[in-house]
Amino acid sequence: MDSPELEISTDPSRLDVEMIHAFLATSYWAAGRSREMIDRSIANSIAFGGYVAGRQVAFGRVVTDRAVFGHLADIFVIPEFRGRGISKRLVATMLEHPDVACLPGIQLRTRDAHGLYARFGFARVPNPGELMARYRQMV
Ligand SMILES: CC(C)(COP(=O)(O)OP(=O)(O)OC[C@H]1O[C@@H](n2cnc3c(N)ncnc32)[C@H](O)[C@@H]1OP(=O)(O)O)[C@@H](O)C(=O)NCCC(=O)NCCS
């Protein structure tokens, strides 16, 4: 089923941060992330909300310098609204944003949603040996 009634907005004042916090607390990648960290992450990203009948059902954000590099993060659709194309529309909208569409490089991390992102041209890192990271804690 498609979601023609889906509305996607970058207005941070519309975000249901309680819901975002509650969802991320159950996620495999952000369990333990505090409300304060979520507030700061939204304030310093381009944050996207997906809304059906005024209710927020999806979220994602782009961390970016708006010139060179971007990172897609925290993308989710709440369980009862999955399977109707919402994440595809959300990711497409995120990538079409003018401060994202211009970026020469965009990365993301995923455990199992490679197929979702592959349709937008994402692929496994070509030279993973060149990529380094420092994770103090996975939140
Ligand atoms: C992954 C998630 C965002 C997909 O949202 P959704 O709105 O149900 O997905 P859509 O209906 O837009 O369809 C997603 C497409 O990607 C594919 N896909 C690939 N990996 C997938 C995965 N792990 N989960 C869901 N779909 C996946 C689907 O098969 C579908 O393709 P199709 O239309 O050719 O069948 C959602 O299941 C979710 O929030 N999961 C928990 C959080 C999560 O894992 N987020 C990703 C972190 S990178």
mmCIF file of C-alpha atoms and ligand atoms in Angstrom:
data_model
loop_
_atom_site.group_PDB
_atom_site.id
_atom_site.type_symbol
_atom_site.label_atom_id
_atom_site.label_comp_id
_atom_site.label_asym_id
_atom_site.label_seq_id
_atom_site.Cartn_x
_atom_site.Cartn_y
_atom_site.Cartn_z
ATOM 1 C CA MET A 1 0.000 0.000 0.000
ATOM 2 C CA ASP A 2 1.317 3.433 -0.904
ATOM 3 C CA SER A 3 0.989 6.481 1.377
ATOM 4 C CA PRO A 4 -0.184 9.337 -0.834
ATOM 5 C CA GLU A 5 -1.153 11.249 2.296
ATOM 6 C CA LEU A 6 2.452 11.310 3.510
ATOM 7 C CA GLU A 7 3.879 14.764 4.135
ATOM 8 C CA ILE A 8 7.606 15.296 4.632
ATOM 9 C CA SER A 9 8.893 18.429 6.350
ATOM 10 C CA THR A 10 12.179 19.869 7.574
ATOM 11 C CA ASP A 11 10.446 22.136 10.091
ATOM 12 C CA PRO A 12 12.139 21.177 13.379
ATOM 13 C CA SER A 13 9.299 22.664 15.421
ATOM 14 C CA ARG A 14 6.958 19.959 14.086
ATOM 15 C CA LEU A 15 9.091 17.034 15.227
ATOM 16 C CA ASP A 16 7.690 14.737 17.906
ATOM 17 C CA VAL A 17 10.941 14.455 19.809
ATOM 18 C CA GLU A 18 9.355 12.302 22.533
ATOM 19 C CA MET A 19 8.460 9.734 19.881
ATOM 20 C CA ILE A 20 11.887 9.989 18.231
ATOM 21 C CA HIS A 21 13.595 9.451 21.579
ATOM 22 C CA ALA A 22 11.319 6.537 22.453
ATOM 23 C CA PHE A 23 11.954 4.862 19.091
ATOM 24 C CA LEU A 24 15.706 5.381 19.078
ATOM 25 C CA ALA A 25 15.927 3.978 22.607
ATOM 26 C CA THR A 26 14.722 0.654 21.154
ATOM 27 C CA SER A 27 16.918 0.741 18.045
ATOM 28 C CA TYR A 28 20.026 -1.377 17.537
ATOM 29 C CA TRP A 29 22.172 1.659 16.798
ATOM 30 C CA ALA A 30 21.046 4.343 19.284
ATOM 31 C CA ALA A 31 19.901 2.522 22.415
ATOM 32 C CA GLY A 32 20.993 4.634 25.348
ATOM 33 C CA ARG A 33 21.110 7.922 23.466
ATOM 34 C CA SER A 34 19.872 10.582 25.851
ATOM 35 C CA ARG A 35 17.133 13.089 25.132
ATOM 36 C CA GLU A 36 19.715 15.867 25.344
ATOM 37 C CA MET A 37 21.888 14.150 22.714
ATOM 38 C CA ILE A 38 18.855 13.775 20.462
ATOM 39 C CA ASP A 39 17.944 17.453 20.879
ATOM 40 C CA ARG A 40 21.496 18.503 19.991
ATOM 41 C CA SER A 41 21.697 16.105 17.049
ATOM 42 C CA ILE A 42 18.465 17.501 15.590
ATOM 43 C CA ALA A 43 19.562 21.090 16.137
ATOM 44 C CA ASN A 44 22.794 20.449 14.238
ATOM 45 C CA SER A 45 21.408 18.384 11.339
ATOM 46 C CA ILE A 46 18.886 18.774 8.575
ATOM 47 C CA ALA A 47 16.124 16.766 10.242
ATOM 48 C CA PHE A 48 13.198 15.338 8.272
ATOM 49 C CA GLY A 49 9.849 14.298 9.677
ATOM 50 C CA GLY A 50 7.308 12.161 7.824
ATOM 51 C CA TYR A 51 3.679 12.850 8.787
ATOM 52 C CA VAL A 52 0.400 11.053 8.091
ATOM 53 C CA ALA A 53 -2.726 12.962 9.122
ATOM 54 C CA GLY A 54 -0.518 15.240 11.203
ATOM 55 C CA ARG A 55 1.074 12.397 13.155
ATOM 56 C CA GLN A 56 4.815 11.874 12.847
ATOM 57 C CA VAL A 57 5.477 8.340 11.580
ATOM 58 C CA ALA A 58 8.993 8.613 10.164
ATOM 59 C CA PHE A 59 12.265 10.380 10.837
ATOM 60 C CA GLY A 60 15.707 10.813 9.357
ATOM 61 C CA ARG A 61 18.459 13.378 9.424
ATOM 62 C CA VAL A 62 21.459 14.456 7.395
ATOM 63 C CA VAL A 63 24.603 15.558 9.174
ATOM 64 C CA THR A 64 26.412 17.764 6.708
ATOM 65 C CA ASP A 65 28.723 20.692 6.042
ATOM 66 C CA ARG A 66 26.374 21.506 3.114
ATOM 67 C CA ALA A 67 29.344 21.586 0.720
ATOM 68 C CA VAL A 68 31.478 18.446 0.742
ATOM 69 C CA PHE A 69 30.213 15.643 2.936
ATOM 70 C CA GLY A 70 27.032 14.256 4.391
ATOM 71 C CA HIS A 71 25.986 11.370 6.584
ATOM 72 C CA LEU A 72 22.457 9.937 6.638
ATOM 73 C CA ALA A 73 21.455 8.939 10.160
ATOM 74 C CA ASP A 74 18.637 7.679 12.398
ATOM 75 C CA ILE A 75 16.243 6.799 9.567
ATOM 76 C CA PHE A 76 13.159 4.932 10.730
ATOM 77 C CA VAL A 77 9.465 4.385 10.109
ATOM 78 C CA ILE A 78 7.297 3.381 13.057
ATOM 79 C CA PRO A 79 6.231 -0.273 12.791
ATOM 80 C CA GLU A 80 2.540 0.140 11.947
ATOM 81 C CA PHE A 81 3.359 2.351 8.947
ATOM 82 C CA ARG A 82 6.043 0.124 7.390
ATOM 83 C CA GLY A 83 5.734 -1.599 4.032
ATOM 84 C CA ARG A 84 3.958 1.225 2.242
ATOM 85 C CA GLY A 85 6.884 3.043 0.680
ATOM 86 C CA ILE A 86 7.374 5.682 3.353
ATOM 87 C CA SER A 87 11.119 5.148 3.798
ATOM 88 C CA LYS A 88 11.655 5.256 0.042
ATOM 89 C CA ARG A 89 9.858 8.607 -0.164
ATOM 90 C CA LEU A 90 11.703 9.879 2.905
ATOM 91 C CA VAL A 91 15.167 8.953 1.604
ATOM 92 C CA ALA A 92 14.348 10.357 -1.843
ATOM 93 C CA THR A 93 13.272 13.639 -0.259
ATOM 94 C CA MET A 94 16.380 13.759 1.924
ATOM 95 C CA LEU A 95 18.619 13.261 -1.114
ATOM 96 C CA GLU A 96 16.716 15.884 -3.149
ATOM 97 C CA HIS A 97 17.189 18.596 -0.522
ATOM 98 C CA PRO A 98 19.342 21.285 -2.183
ATOM 99 C CA ASP A 99 21.982 21.173 0.564
ATOM 100 C CA VAL A 100 22.254 17.392 0.130
ATOM 101 C CA ALA A 101 21.816 16.943 -3.626
ATOM 102 C CA CYS A 102 24.944 19.060 -4.199
ATOM 103 C CA LEU A 103 27.206 16.899 -2.016
ATOM 104 C CA PRO A 104 29.909 14.873 -3.763
ATOM 105 C CA GLY A 105 30.007 12.307 -0.949
ATOM 106 C CA ILE A 106 27.329 10.847 1.319
ATOM 107 C CA GLN A 107 27.755 7.938 3.721
ATOM 108 C CA LEU A 108 25.531 5.927 6.025
ATOM 109 C CA ARG A 109 25.743 2.889 8.252
ATOM 110 C CA THR A 110 23.203 0.072 8.191
ATOM 111 C CA ARG A 111 23.047 -3.462 9.512
ATOM 112 C CA ASP A 112 20.413 -4.857 7.160
ATOM 113 C CA ALA A 113 18.773 -2.169 4.988
ATOM 114 C CA HIS A 114 21.365 -2.159 2.184
ATOM 115 C CA GLY A 115 18.653 -2.873 -0.389
ATOM 116 C CA LEU A 116 16.754 0.264 0.563
ATOM 117 C CA TYR A 117 19.763 2.496 -0.011
ATOM 118 C CA ALA A 118 21.097 0.622 -3.059
ATOM 119 C CA ARG A 119 18.134 1.887 -5.060
ATOM 120 C CA PHE A 120 19.494 5.412 -4.514
ATOM 121 C CA GLY A 121 23.009 4.541 -5.682
ATOM 122 C CA PHE A 122 24.596 3.641 -2.354
ATOM 123 C CA ALA A 123 27.044 0.750 -2.424
ATOM 124 C CA ARG A 124 29.431 -0.903 -0.026
ATOM 125 C CA VAL A 125 32.504 1.227 0.631
ATOM 126 C CA PRO A 126 34.868 0.517 -2.281
ATOM 127 C CA ASN A 127 38.047 0.629 -0.216
ATOM 128 C CA PRO A 128 37.003 -0.169 3.360
ATOM 129 C CA GLY A 129 40.637 -0.224 4.432
ATOM 130 C CA GLU A 130 40.729 3.534 3.873
ATOM 131 C CA LEU A 131 37.844 4.177 6.247
ATOM 132 C CA MET A 132 38.562 4.626 9.949
ATOM 133 C CA ALA A 133 36.244 5.311 12.872
ATOM 134 C CA ARG A 134 36.415 5.870 16.597
ATOM 135 C CA TYR A 135 33.413 4.691 18.542
ATOM 136 C CA ARG A 136 33.580 5.266 22.269
ATOM 137 C CA GLN A 137 30.066 3.967 22.726
ATOM 138 C CA MET A 138 27.478 2.927 20.149
ATOM 139 C CA VAL A 139 24.755 5.492 20.729
HETATM 140 C C1 LIG B 1 14.115 0.078 7.231
HETATM 141 C C2 LIG B 1 12.803 0.869 7.303
HETATM 142 C C3 LIG B 1 13.162 2.347 7.436
HETATM 143 C C4 LIG B 1 12.011 0.644 6.023
HETATM 144 O O1 LIG B 1 10.842 1.482 6.070
HETATM 145 P P1 LIG B 1 9.518 1.173 5.213
HETATM 146 O O2 LIG B 1 8.766 2.438 5.056
HETATM 147 O O3 LIG B 1 8.798 0.019 5.793
HETATM 148 O O4 LIG B 1 10.139 0.719 3.809
HETATM 149 P P2 LIG B 1 9.478 0.907 2.353
HETATM 150 O O5 LIG B 1 8.060 0.441 2.387
HETATM 151 O O6 LIG B 1 9.749 2.297 1.882
HETATM 152 O O7 LIG B 1 10.315 -0.149 1.483
HETATM 153 C C5 LIG B 1 11.710 -0.266 1.664
HETATM 154 C C6 LIG B 1 12.306 -0.979 0.468
HETATM 155 O O8 LIG B 1 13.644 -1.334 0.828
HETATM 156 C C7 LIG B 1 13.732 -2.756 0.941
HETATM 157 N N1 LIG B 1 14.518 -3.091 2.142
HETATM 158 C C8 LIG B 1 15.780 -3.478 2.103
HETATM 159 N N2 LIG B 1 16.239 -3.719 3.343
HETATM 160 C C9 LIG B 1 15.212 -3.481 4.179
HETATM 161 C C10 LIG B 1 15.065 -3.566 5.586
HETATM 162 N N3 LIG B 1 16.057 -3.959 6.375
HETATM 163 N N4 LIG B 1 13.893 -3.249 6.117
HETATM 164 C C11 LIG B 1 12.875 -2.856 5.337
HETATM 165 N N5 LIG B 1 12.955 -2.773 3.973
HETATM 166 C C12 LIG B 1 14.126 -3.078 3.410
HETATM 167 C C13 LIG B 1 12.303 -3.287 0.972
HETATM 168 O O9 LIG B 1 12.235 -4.584 0.465
HETATM 169 C C14 LIG B 1 11.598 -2.263 0.090
HETATM 170 O O10 LIG B 1 11.895 -2.518 -1.256
HETATM 171 P P3 LIG B 1 10.736 -2.921 -2.332
HETATM 172 O O11 LIG B 1 9.816 -1.752 -2.422
HETATM 173 O O12 LIG B 1 11.497 -3.174 -3.583
HETATM 174 O O13 LIG B 1 10.072 -4.110 -1.761
HETATM 175 C C15 LIG B 1 11.912 0.398 8.480
HETATM 176 O O14 LIG B 1 11.705 -1.005 8.361
HETATM 177 C C16 LIG B 1 12.497 0.697 9.836
HETATM 178 O O15 LIG B 1 12.271 1.769 10.395
HETATM 179 N N6 LIG B 1 13.243 -0.264 10.405
HETATM 180 C C17 LIG B 1 13.831 -0.096 11.711
HETATM 181 C C18 LIG B 1 14.874 0.963 11.722
HETATM 182 C C19 LIG B 1 15.986 0.673 10.743
HETATM 183 O O16 LIG B 1 16.457 -0.447 10.639
HETATM 184 N N7 LIG B 1 16.394 1.749 10.050
HETATM 185 C C20 LIG B 1 17.472 1.677 9.089
HETATM 186 C C21 LIG B 1 18.746 2.065 9.766
HETATM 187 S S1 LIG B 1 19.962 2.397 8.523
#
